[in-house]
C-alpha positions as CSV (number, residue, x, y, z in Angstrom):
1,M,-33.2,-20.3,-2.6
2,N,-35.2,-23.5,-2.9
3,Q,-33.9,-26.9,-3.9
4,H,-36.1,-29.3,-5.8
5,N,-35.3,-33.0,-6.5
6,L,-37.0,-34.9,-9.3
7,M,-36.6,-38.1,-11.1
8,V,-35.7,-38.0,-14.8
9,N,-35.3,-41.3,-16.6
10,G,-34.7,-43.0,-13.3
11,I,-32.1,-40.4,-12.2
12,E,-32.5,-38.0,-9.3
13,L,-31.7,-34.5,-10.4
14,A,-31.6,-31.3,-8.4
15,C,-32.6,-27.8,-9.4
16,H,-32.7,-24.6,-7.5
17,T,-35.2,-21.7,-7.8
18,A,-35.5,-18.2,-6.5
19,G,-37.7,-15.2,-7.2
20,E,-40.8,-14.7,-9.4
21,G,-41.5,-13.3,-12.8
22,L,-40.0,-13.9,-16.2
23,P,-38.4,-17.4,-16.2
24,L,-34.6,-17.3,-16.5
25,V,-32.7,-20.6,-16.8
26,L,-29.0,-20.6,-15.8
27,I,-27.0,-23.6,-17.1
28,H,-23.7,-23.9,-15.4
29,G,-20.4,-24.9,-17.1
30,F,-17.8,-27.6,-16.6
31,P,-16.9,-28.7,-14.0
32,F,-19.1,-26.6,-11.7
33,D,-22.6,-26.6,-10.3
34,H,-25.4,-24.0,-9.9
35,T,-23.4,-22.1,-7.3
36,M,-21.2,-20.5,-9.9
37,W,-24.2,-18.3,-10.6
38,A,-24.5,-17.1,-7.0
39,P,-24.0,-13.3,-7.9
40,Q,-26.5,-13.5,-10.7
41,I,-29.1,-15.4,-8.7
42,E,-28.9,-12.9,-5.9
43,T,-29.4,-9.9,-8.2
44,L,-31.7,-11.3,-10.9
45,S,-34.1,-13.1,-8.7
46,S,-35.5,-9.7,-7.8
47,R,-37.1,-9.5,-11.2
48,C,-37.1,-13.1,-12.6
49,Q,-38.0,-16.6,-11.6
50,V,-34.5,-18.0,-11.7
51,I,-34.2,-21.7,-12.4
52,A,-30.6,-23.0,-11.8
53,P,-30.2,-26.7,-12.3
54,D,-27.3,-28.9,-11.2
55,L,-26.4,-31.0,-14.3
56,R,-26.0,-34.7,-14.0
57,G,-23.4,-35.7,-11.4
58,Y,-22.8,-32.1,-10.3
59,G,-23.9,-30.4,-7.1
60,A,-26.9,-32.4,-5.6
61,S,-27.7,-34.3,-8.9
62,K,-27.0,-38.0,-9.3
63,M,-25.8,-39.8,-12.4
64,G,-27.0,-42.7,-14.6
65,T,-25.1,-45.9,-14.2
66,T,-23.4,-45.7,-17.6
67,D,-23.0,-41.9,-17.8
68,S,-19.4,-42.0,-16.8
69,S,-18.3,-44.7,-19.2
70,D,-20.5,-43.7,-22.1
71,G,-20.5,-39.9,-21.6
72,V,-23.5,-37.6,-21.5
73,D,-24.1,-35.8,-24.8
74,M,-25.2,-32.2,-24.9
75,A,-28.7,-33.2,-26.1
76,T,-29.2,-35.4,-23.1
77,Y,-28.3,-32.5,-20.7
78,A,-30.7,-30.3,-22.8
79,Q,-33.5,-32.9,-22.3
80,D,-32.9,-32.8,-18.6
81,V,-33.4,-29.0,-18.7
82,A,-36.7,-29.5,-20.5
83,A,-37.8,-32.0,-17.9
84,W,-37.1,-29.4,-15.1
85,L,-39.3,-26.9,-16.9
86,D,-42.1,-29.5,-17.2
87,E,-41.7,-30.2,-13.5
88,F,-42.1,-26.6,-12.6
89,E,-44.9,-26.2,-15.1
90,V,-43.2,-23.4,-16.9
91,R,-45.4,-22.9,-19.9
92,E,-44.2,-19.5,-21.1
93,P,-41.0,-19.1,-23.2
94,V,-37.8,-18.7,-21.1
95,I,-34.7,-16.7,-21.2
96,L,-32.1,-19.4,-21.5
97,C,-28.5,-18.6,-20.3
98,G,-25.6,-21.0,-20.7
99,F,-22.0,-20.6,-19.6
100,S,-19.2,-22.5,-21.5
101,M,-20.5,-26.1,-21.6
102,G,-23.9,-24.7,-20.6
103,G,-23.7,-22.9,-24.0
104,Y,-23.2,-26.1,-25.8
105,I,-26.3,-27.4,-24.0
106,L,-28.2,-24.2,-24.8
107,W,-27.7,-24.8,-28.6
108,Q,-29.2,-28.3,-28.3
109,F,-32.1,-27.1,-26.2
110,A,-32.9,-24.3,-28.7
111,K,-32.8,-26.7,-31.6
112,R,-35.2,-29.2,-30.0
113,H,-37.5,-26.8,-28.1
114,P,-37.6,-23.6,-30.1
115,E,-41.1,-22.8,-28.8
116,R,-39.8,-22.7,-25.3
117,I,-37.3,-19.9,-26.0
118,R,-37.9,-16.2,-25.4
119,A,-34.3,-15.0,-25.6
120,L,-30.7,-16.4,-25.3
121,I,-27.8,-15.3,-23.1
122,L,-24.4,-16.9,-24.2
123,C,-21.6,-16.5,-21.7
124,D,-18.0,-17.4,-22.6
125,T,-18.9,-20.3,-24.9
126,R,-18.3,-21.6,-28.4
127,T,-20.1,-23.0,-31.5
128,V,-17.3,-25.1,-33.0
129,A,-16.7,-28.7,-32.3
130,D,-13.4,-29.8,-30.7
131,S,-10.4,-30.3,-32.8
132,P,-9.2,-33.9,-33.0
133,E,-6.4,-33.0,-30.6
134,A,-8.8,-31.3,-28.1
135,S,-11.2,-34.2,-28.3
136,A,-8.4,-36.7,-27.7
137,G,-7.3,-34.7,-24.7
138,R,-10.8,-34.8,-23.2
139,R,-11.1,-38.6,-23.6
140,K,-7.6,-39.0,-22.1
141,M,-8.8,-37.1,-19.0
142,A,-12.0,-39.1,-18.8
143,E,-9.9,-42.4,-18.9
144,S,-7.4,-41.3,-16.3
145,I,-9.3,-39.2,-13.8
146,E,-10.4,-42.2,-11.6
147,D,-6.7,-42.8,-11.0
148,T,-5.4,-39.3,-10.8
149,G,-8.3,-37.7,-8.9
150,V,-9.5,-34.1,-9.4
151,E,-6.4,-32.2,-8.3
152,P,-4.7,-32.3,-11.7
153,V,-7.8,-30.8,-13.2
154,V,-7.6,-27.9,-10.7
155,E,-4.0,-27.3,-11.5
156,G,-4.5,-27.5,-15.3
157,L,-7.7,-25.6,-15.6
158,V,-7.6,-22.7,-13.1
159,P,-4.8,-20.8,-15.0
160,K,-6.9,-21.0,-18.2
161,L,-10.1,-19.9,-16.5
162,L,-9.1,-16.6,-14.9
163,A,-7.6,-13.3,-16.1
164,T,-4.0,-12.4,-15.3
165,D,-4.9,-9.8,-12.7
166,T,-7.3,-12.2,-11.0
167,L,-4.6,-14.9,-10.8
168,A,-2.1,-12.5,-9.4
169,N,-4.2,-10.3,-7.1
170,R,-7.5,-11.9,-6.2
171,P,-6.7,-15.1,-4.2
172,E,-10.3,-15.3,-3.0
173,I,-11.5,-15.9,-6.5
174,V,-8.8,-18.3,-7.3
175,Q,-9.7,-20.2,-4.1
176,Q,-13.4,-20.1,-4.9
177,V,-13.0,-21.5,-8.4
178,S,-10.5,-24.1,-7.2
179,E,-12.8,-25.3,-4.5
180,M,-15.8,-25.6,-6.9
181,I,-13.7,-27.8,-9.2
182,R,-12.7,-29.9,-6.2
183,Q,-16.3,-30.5,-5.4
184,A,-16.9,-32.3,-8.7
185,S,-16.7,-36.1,-8.8
186,P,-14.3,-37.9,-11.1
187,A,-17.3,-39.7,-12.6
188,A,-19.1,-36.4,-13.4
189,I,-16.0,-35.0,-15.0
190,A,-15.5,-38.1,-17.1
191,S,-19.1,-38.1,-18.3
192,A,-19.0,-34.4,-19.3
193,Q,-15.6,-34.7,-21.0
194,R,-16.7,-37.6,-23.2
195,G,-19.9,-35.7,-24.0
196,M,-18.1,-32.5,-25.0
197,A,-15.5,-34.4,-27.0
198,A,-18.3,-35.7,-29.3
199,R,-20.3,-32.4,-29.5
200,E,-21.4,-31.1,-32.9
201,D,-20.4,-27.9,-34.6
202,V,-23.3,-25.5,-34.8
203,S,-21.5,-22.6,-36.5
204,A,-23.3,-23.0,-39.8
205,E,-26.7,-23.0,-38.1
206,L,-26.5,-19.7,-36.2
207,D,-28.8,-17.8,-38.6
208,S,-31.6,-20.2,-37.5
209,F,-31.3,-19.1,-33.8
210,D,-33.5,-16.1,-34.4
211,W,-34.2,-14.8,-30.9
212,P,-32.8,-11.8,-29.0
213,A,-29.4,-12.9,-28.0
214,L,-26.8,-11.4,-25.6
215,V,-23.3,-12.7,-26.1
216,V,-21.1,-12.0,-23.1
217,V,-17.3,-12.7,-22.9
218,G,-14.4,-11.7,-20.7
219,E,-11.8,-9.6,-22.4
220,E,-9.1,-12.0,-21.4
221,D,-11.0,-15.3,-22.1
222,A,-8.4,-17.8,-23.2
223,I,-11.0,-20.6,-23.8
224,S,-13.7,-18.7,-25.7
225,P,-11.8,-15.7,-27.2
226,A,-13.5,-12.4,-27.4
227,E,-13.1,-12.1,-31.1
228,E,-14.6,-15.6,-31.6
229,M,-17.6,-14.6,-29.5
230,R,-17.9,-11.3,-31.3
231,G,-18.2,-13.4,-34.5
232,I,-21.0,-15.5,-32.9
233,A,-22.9,-12.3,-32.1
234,K,-22.6,-11.1,-35.6
235,S,-23.8,-14.4,-37.0
236,L,-26.9,-14.5,-34.8
237,P,-29.8,-12.6,-36.4
238,Q,-30.5,-10.6,-33.2
239,G,-27.1,-10.9,-31.5
240,Q,-25.7,-8.3,-29.1
241,F,-22.1,-8.3,-28.0
242,C,-20.8,-7.4,-24.6
243,E,-17.1,-7.6,-23.6
244,I,-16.5,-7.7,-19.8
245,A,-13.4,-5.9,-18.6
246,G,-11.1,-7.5,-16.1
247,A,-12.3,-11.0,-16.7
248,G,-11.1,-14.2,-18.2
249,H,-13.4,-17.1,-18.8
250,M,-15.2,-16.9,-15.4
251,T,-16.9,-13.5,-16.2
252,A,-19.9,-14.2,-13.9
253,L,-17.5,-14.4,-10.9
254,E,-14.7,-12.2,-11.9
255,N,-16.8,-9.1,-12.7
256,P,-20.3,-9.9,-11.5
257,V,-21.4,-6.3,-11.4
258,A,-20.8,-5.8,-15.1
259,V,-22.3,-9.1,-16.0
260,N,-25.4,-8.5,-13.9
261,D,-25.8,-5.0,-15.4
262,A,-25.6,-6.3,-19.0
263,M,-28.1,-9.1,-18.2
264,Q,-30.5,-6.8,-16.5
265,R,-30.5,-4.3,-19.4
266,F,-31.0,-7.2,-21.8
267,I,-33.9,-8.7,-19.8
268,E,-35.7,-5.3,-19.7
269,L,-35.8,-5.3,-23.5
270,V,-37.1,-8.8,-24.1
């Protein structure tokens, strides 16, 4: 895998590429970096040009001076993705895949750059905006994390991210997810939380996302429930639904074989 650094609006951002062929962009979720996609990169780079960015503040990417205090909205992250595609001179439409917060970014990218889309893959994400309570909770974390550090995020988030069996019987996955969260800086967490707290509801716009779309969700996802994502698939003009057994929110890591198989079958058809 190759790492590339580029300057976007004065900020040094990192992106990772592997393989050749049809361009596949993997947008990670909160509060991770591109390494959450390791099983997918390994498998799918045999048939695709995989482009896996580190979003602002995550992995090897830097942040803007006011990103933490102001927040980074989903449209700004989406514009960063477009800048990476320009940097790599990707002219043909891409398969755009977003996990969780990456899905929120995917919606904004597709609205602003429809000509750059070939197909969509939505992993464990949502279309609705935060409730007032959820939004307030995100802002509270953003305000307090410099004092509390990342460990309370690990303790509060990991039980929500993983399936019951994973939590009880797969300590290596629990440890992997926990360590990925610990790698995130408080500033990056604050910026993303403020951005997600202000994100728009795109539920009423789904009929305009008229591309082949694969909707993937873990059967025990407590954050993006399976029935909610089934509804997203039905609302998309070309939506296909795939429920992943034995997985919670972290489908790509909890059952990578099933996720990879679903993605490979989908890619063959688009």
